[in-house]
């Protein structure tokens, strides 16, 4: 799996830029605030359809623009792919792989997988549980497309249920559908929990020895879900 070329339009500080990568190894260097991290962030977005550094997609849009476009030429599974992500203000994000519309981010993750290390990773320890769930979601969505689909369905049901409860004062008949949405959330929530628990069990096997080696044996890492 490799990414050969990426095109950025109105993404962060990039107005329009095409970057071509060497198939073996690439070193990105430059002065501060020139867009090095933004370029890496763009590659992650082409894998996950969102950024770990922001809460909303609109934060990624270049100042003064109405939206951004990311397009990557990727070699994966012995084939050539073109993945595209487009975000416009006030519209739903549009994703496609080889010009075929994608309903969920799992279609992008199936083509391109990324591992991104940054100083923000310290928030996994310093911040609350929400930050750790975001890490689990981002990692699992790339590794297991079914997890991404289950999470998307759970979030969709949650939004509908919230809307029902909010509007039920004016339209009490909406409550008739509440049990159906609650049952759906339980069903898909169980799938989400299963994948998260299994992922953490695998981390427990691999992460503590690596952490002990990095700390010279002075620290012990514990993980629990």
Coordinates of C-alpha atoms in Angstrom, one line a residue:
X1 CA 0.0 0.0 0.0
X2 CA 1.4 3.4 -0.9
X3 CA 0.1 6.9 -1.9
X4 CA 1.7 8.2 -5.0
X5 CA 0.2 11.7 -5.3
X6 CA -2.2 13.9 -3.4
X7 CA -4.0 17.1 -4.5
X8 CA -5.1 19.6 -1.9
X9 CA -7.5 22.5 -2.6
X10 CA -8.4 25.0 0.2
X11 CA -7.3 22.6 2.9
X12 CA -5.8 24.4 5.9
X13 CA -3.2 26.7 4.5
X14 CA -3.1 25.1 1.1
X15 CA -4.9 27.1 -1.7
X16 CA -4.1 24.5 -4.4
X17 CA -1.2 22.1 -4.2
X18 CA -0.2 18.7 -5.8
X19 CA 2.4 16.6 -4.0
X20 CA 4.1 13.6 -5.5
X21 CA 5.7 11.0 -3.2
X22 CA 8.6 8.6 -3.7
X23 CA 7.5 5.0 -3.4
X24 CA 10.1 4.1 -0.8
X25 CA 10.6 6.9 1.7
X26 CA 9.8 10.6 2.0
X27 CA 11.1 13.3 4.3
X28 CA 9.0 16.4 4.7
X29 CA 11.0 19.4 6.0
X30 CA 10.6 23.1 6.1
X31 CA 10.2 26.2 8.3
X32 CA 7.6 26.4 11.1
X33 CA 4.0 27.1 10.1
X34 CA 4.6 26.2 6.4
X35 CA 2.1 23.2 6.3
X36 CA 4.2 20.1 7.0
X37 CA 1.7 18.7 9.6
X38 CA -1.2 19.9 7.5
X39 CA 0.0 17.7 4.6
X40 CA 0.2 14.7 6.9
X41 CA -3.2 15.5 8.3
X42 CA -4.6 15.6 4.7
X43 CA -3.3 12.0 4.1
X44 CA -5.0 10.9 7.3
X45 CA -8.2 12.5 6.2
X46 CA -8.0 10.5 2.9
X47 CA -7.9 7.4 5.1
X48 CA -10.5 8.3 7.8
X49 CA -12.6 11.0 6.2
X50 CA -11.9 13.2 9.2
X51 CA -9.1 14.7 11.2
X52 CA -8.0 13.7 14.7
X53 CA -7.0 17.4 15.3
X54 CA -10.4 18.9 14.9
X55 CA -14.0 18.5 16.2
X56 CA -15.7 19.5 12.9
X57 CA -14.8 19.3 9.3
X58 CA -15.3 23.0 8.7
X59 CA -12.2 23.8 10.8
X60 CA -10.1 22.2 8.0
X61 CA -11.4 24.7 5.4
X62 CA -9.0 27.4 4.3
X63 CA -9.9 30.8 5.6
X64 CA -12.3 32.6 3.2
X65 CA -13.1 29.4 1.2
X66 CA -16.4 27.6 1.0
X67 CA -15.0 24.1 1.2
X68 CA -12.0 21.9 0.6
X69 CA -11.1 19.0 -1.7
X70 CA -8.6 16.2 -1.1
X71 CA -7.8 13.6 -3.8
X72 CA -5.2 10.9 -3.6
X73 CA -3.7 8.5 -6.1
X74 CA -3.1 5.2 -4.2
X75 CA -1.7 1.8 -5.0
X76 CA -3.4 -0.8 -2.8
X77 CA -4.4 -4.5 -3.1
X78 CA -2.4 -4.7 -6.3
X79 CA -4.6 -2.0 -7.9
X80 CA -4.6 1.7 -8.6
X81 CA -7.3 3.8 -6.7
X82 CA -8.3 7.4 -6.7
X83 CA -9.9 8.4 -3.4
X84 CA -11.6 11.8 -3.1
X85 CA -13.0 13.7 -0.1
X86 CA -14.9 16.9 -0.6
X87 CA -16.4 19.1 2.2
X88 CA -18.6 22.1 1.6
X89 CA -20.1 24.5 4.2
X90 CA -23.7 23.6 4.9
X91 CA -23.5 20.3 3.0
X92 CA -22.8 16.7 3.8
X93 CA -19.2 15.5 3.0
X94 CA -18.8 13.7 -0.3
X95 CA -16.5 10.7 -0.5
X96 CA -15.7 8.5 -3.5
X97 CA -13.3 5.7 -4.6
X98 CA -12.6 5.5 -8.3
X99 CA -15.6 7.9 -8.9
X100 CA -17.9 5.5 -7.0
X101 CA -19.7 7.4 -4.2
X102 CA -18.9 6.0 -0.7
X103 CA -21.5 6.1 2.0
X104 CA -19.1 5.6 4.9
X105 CA -15.5 6.3 5.7
X106 CA -14.8 2.5 5.7
X107 CA -14.6 2.7 1.9
X108 CA -11.6 5.1 2.2
X109 CA -10.0 3.1 5.0
X110 CA -10.2 -0.1 2.9
X111 CA -7.9 1.6 0.3
X112 CA -5.5 3.6 2.5
X113 CA -4.5 2.9 6.1
X114 CA -2.5 5.4 8.1
X115 CA -0.6 5.6 11.4
X116 CA -0.1 9.2 12.6
X117 CA 2.0 10.2 15.6
X118 CA 1.9 13.8 16.9
X119 CA 2.3 15.8 20.2
X120 CA -1.5 15.8 20.5
X121 CA -1.3 12.0 21.3
X122 CA -0.5 13.1 24.9
X123 CA -4.2 14.1 25.2
X124 CA -5.0 10.3 25.4
X125 CA -3.6 10.5 28.9
X126 CA -4.3 14.1 29.9
X127 CA -7.8 14.5 28.4
X128 CA -11.0 12.8 29.3
X129 CA -12.6 9.5 28.1
X130 CA -14.0 11.1 25.0
X131 CA -10.4 11.6 23.6
X132 CA -9.6 7.9 24.2
X133 CA -12.8 6.9 22.5
X134 CA -11.9 9.0 19.5
X135 CA -8.6 7.2 19.3
X136 CA -10.3 3.8 19.4
X137 CA -12.8 4.8 16.8
X138 CA -10.1 6.2 14.4
X139 CA -7.9 3.1 14.8
X140 CA -10.6 0.5 14.5
X141 CA -12.4 2.2 11.6
X142 CA -9.2 1.7 9.5
X143 CA -8.6 -1.9 10.7
X144 CA -12.2 -3.2 10.7
X145 CA -14.6 -1.8 8.1
X146 CA -17.5 -3.5 9.9
X147 CA -16.7 -1.5 13.0
X148 CA -16.9 1.8 11.0
X149 CA -20.3 0.8 9.6
X150 CA -21.5 -0.2 13.1
X151 CA -20.3 3.0 14.6
X152 CA -21.9 5.1 11.9
X153 CA -25.2 3.3 12.3
X154 CA -25.1 3.7 16.1
X155 CA -24.5 7.5 15.7
X156 CA -27.3 7.8 13.2
X157 CA -29.7 6.1 15.6
X158 CA -28.5 8.3 18.4
X159 CA -29.2 11.4 16.4
X160 CA -32.7 10.2 15.5
X161 CA -33.5 9.3 19.1
X162 CA -32.3 12.7 20.4
X163 CA -34.5 14.4 17.8
X164 CA -37.5 12.4 18.9
X165 CA -37.0 13.2 22.5
X166 CA -36.5 16.9 21.7
X167 CA -39.6 17.2 19.5
X168 CA -41.9 14.9 21.4
X169 CA -43.3 17.8 23.4
X170 CA -44.9 19.2 20.3
X171 CA -45.5 15.8 18.6
X172 CA -46.2 13.1 21.2
X173 CA -46.8 10.5 18.5
X174 CA -43.0 10.5 17.8
X175 CA -42.6 8.5 21.0
X176 CA -44.2 5.5 19.3
X177 CA -40.9 4.9 17.4
X178 CA -38.7 5.4 20.4
X179 CA -38.4 1.7 21.4
X180 CA -37.3 0.8 17.9
X181 CA -34.5 3.3 18.0
X182 CA -33.5 2.2 21.5
X183 CA -33.3 -1.4 20.4
X184 CA -31.2 -0.5 17.4
X185 CA -28.8 1.4 19.6
X186 CA -28.4 -1.6 21.9
X187 CA -27.8 -3.9 19.0
X188 CA -25.2 -1.8 17.3
X189 CA -23.8 -0.6 20.5
X190 CA -23.0 -4.2 21.4
X191 CA -21.0 -4.5 18.2
X192 CA -19.1 -1.3 19.0
X193 CA -18.3 -2.5 22.5
X194 CA -17.2 -5.9 21.3
X195 CA -14.7 -4.5 18.8
X196 CA -13.3 -1.9 21.4
X197 CA -12.9 -4.5 24.1
X198 CA -11.0 -6.9 21.7
X199 CA -8.8 -4.1 20.4
X200 CA -7.8 -3.1 24.0
X201 CA -7.1 -6.7 24.8
X202 CA -4.6 -6.8 21.9
X203 CA -3.1 -3.5 23.1
X204 CA -2.6 -5.0 26.5
X205 CA -0.5 -7.7 24.9
X206 CA 1.7 -5.4 22.8
X207 CA 1.8 -1.9 24.4
X208 CA 3.2 -2.4 27.9
X209 CA 6.5 -4.1 26.8
X210 CA 7.1 -1.4 24.3
X211 CA 6.4 1.3 26.8
X212 CA 8.7 -0.3 29.4
X213 CA 11.5 -0.4 26.8
X214 CA 11.0 3.2 25.9
X215 CA 11.1 4.3 29.6
X216 CA 14.1 2.1 30.5
X217 CA 11.9 0.0 32.7
X218 CA 11.1 2.9 35.0
X219 CA 7.3 3.0 34.1
X220 CA 4.6 0.5 33.7
X221 CA 1.7 1.0 31.3
X222 CA -1.7 -0.4 32.2
X223 CA -4.8 -0.5 29.9
X224 CA -8.4 -1.3 30.8
X225 CA -11.7 -1.0 29.0

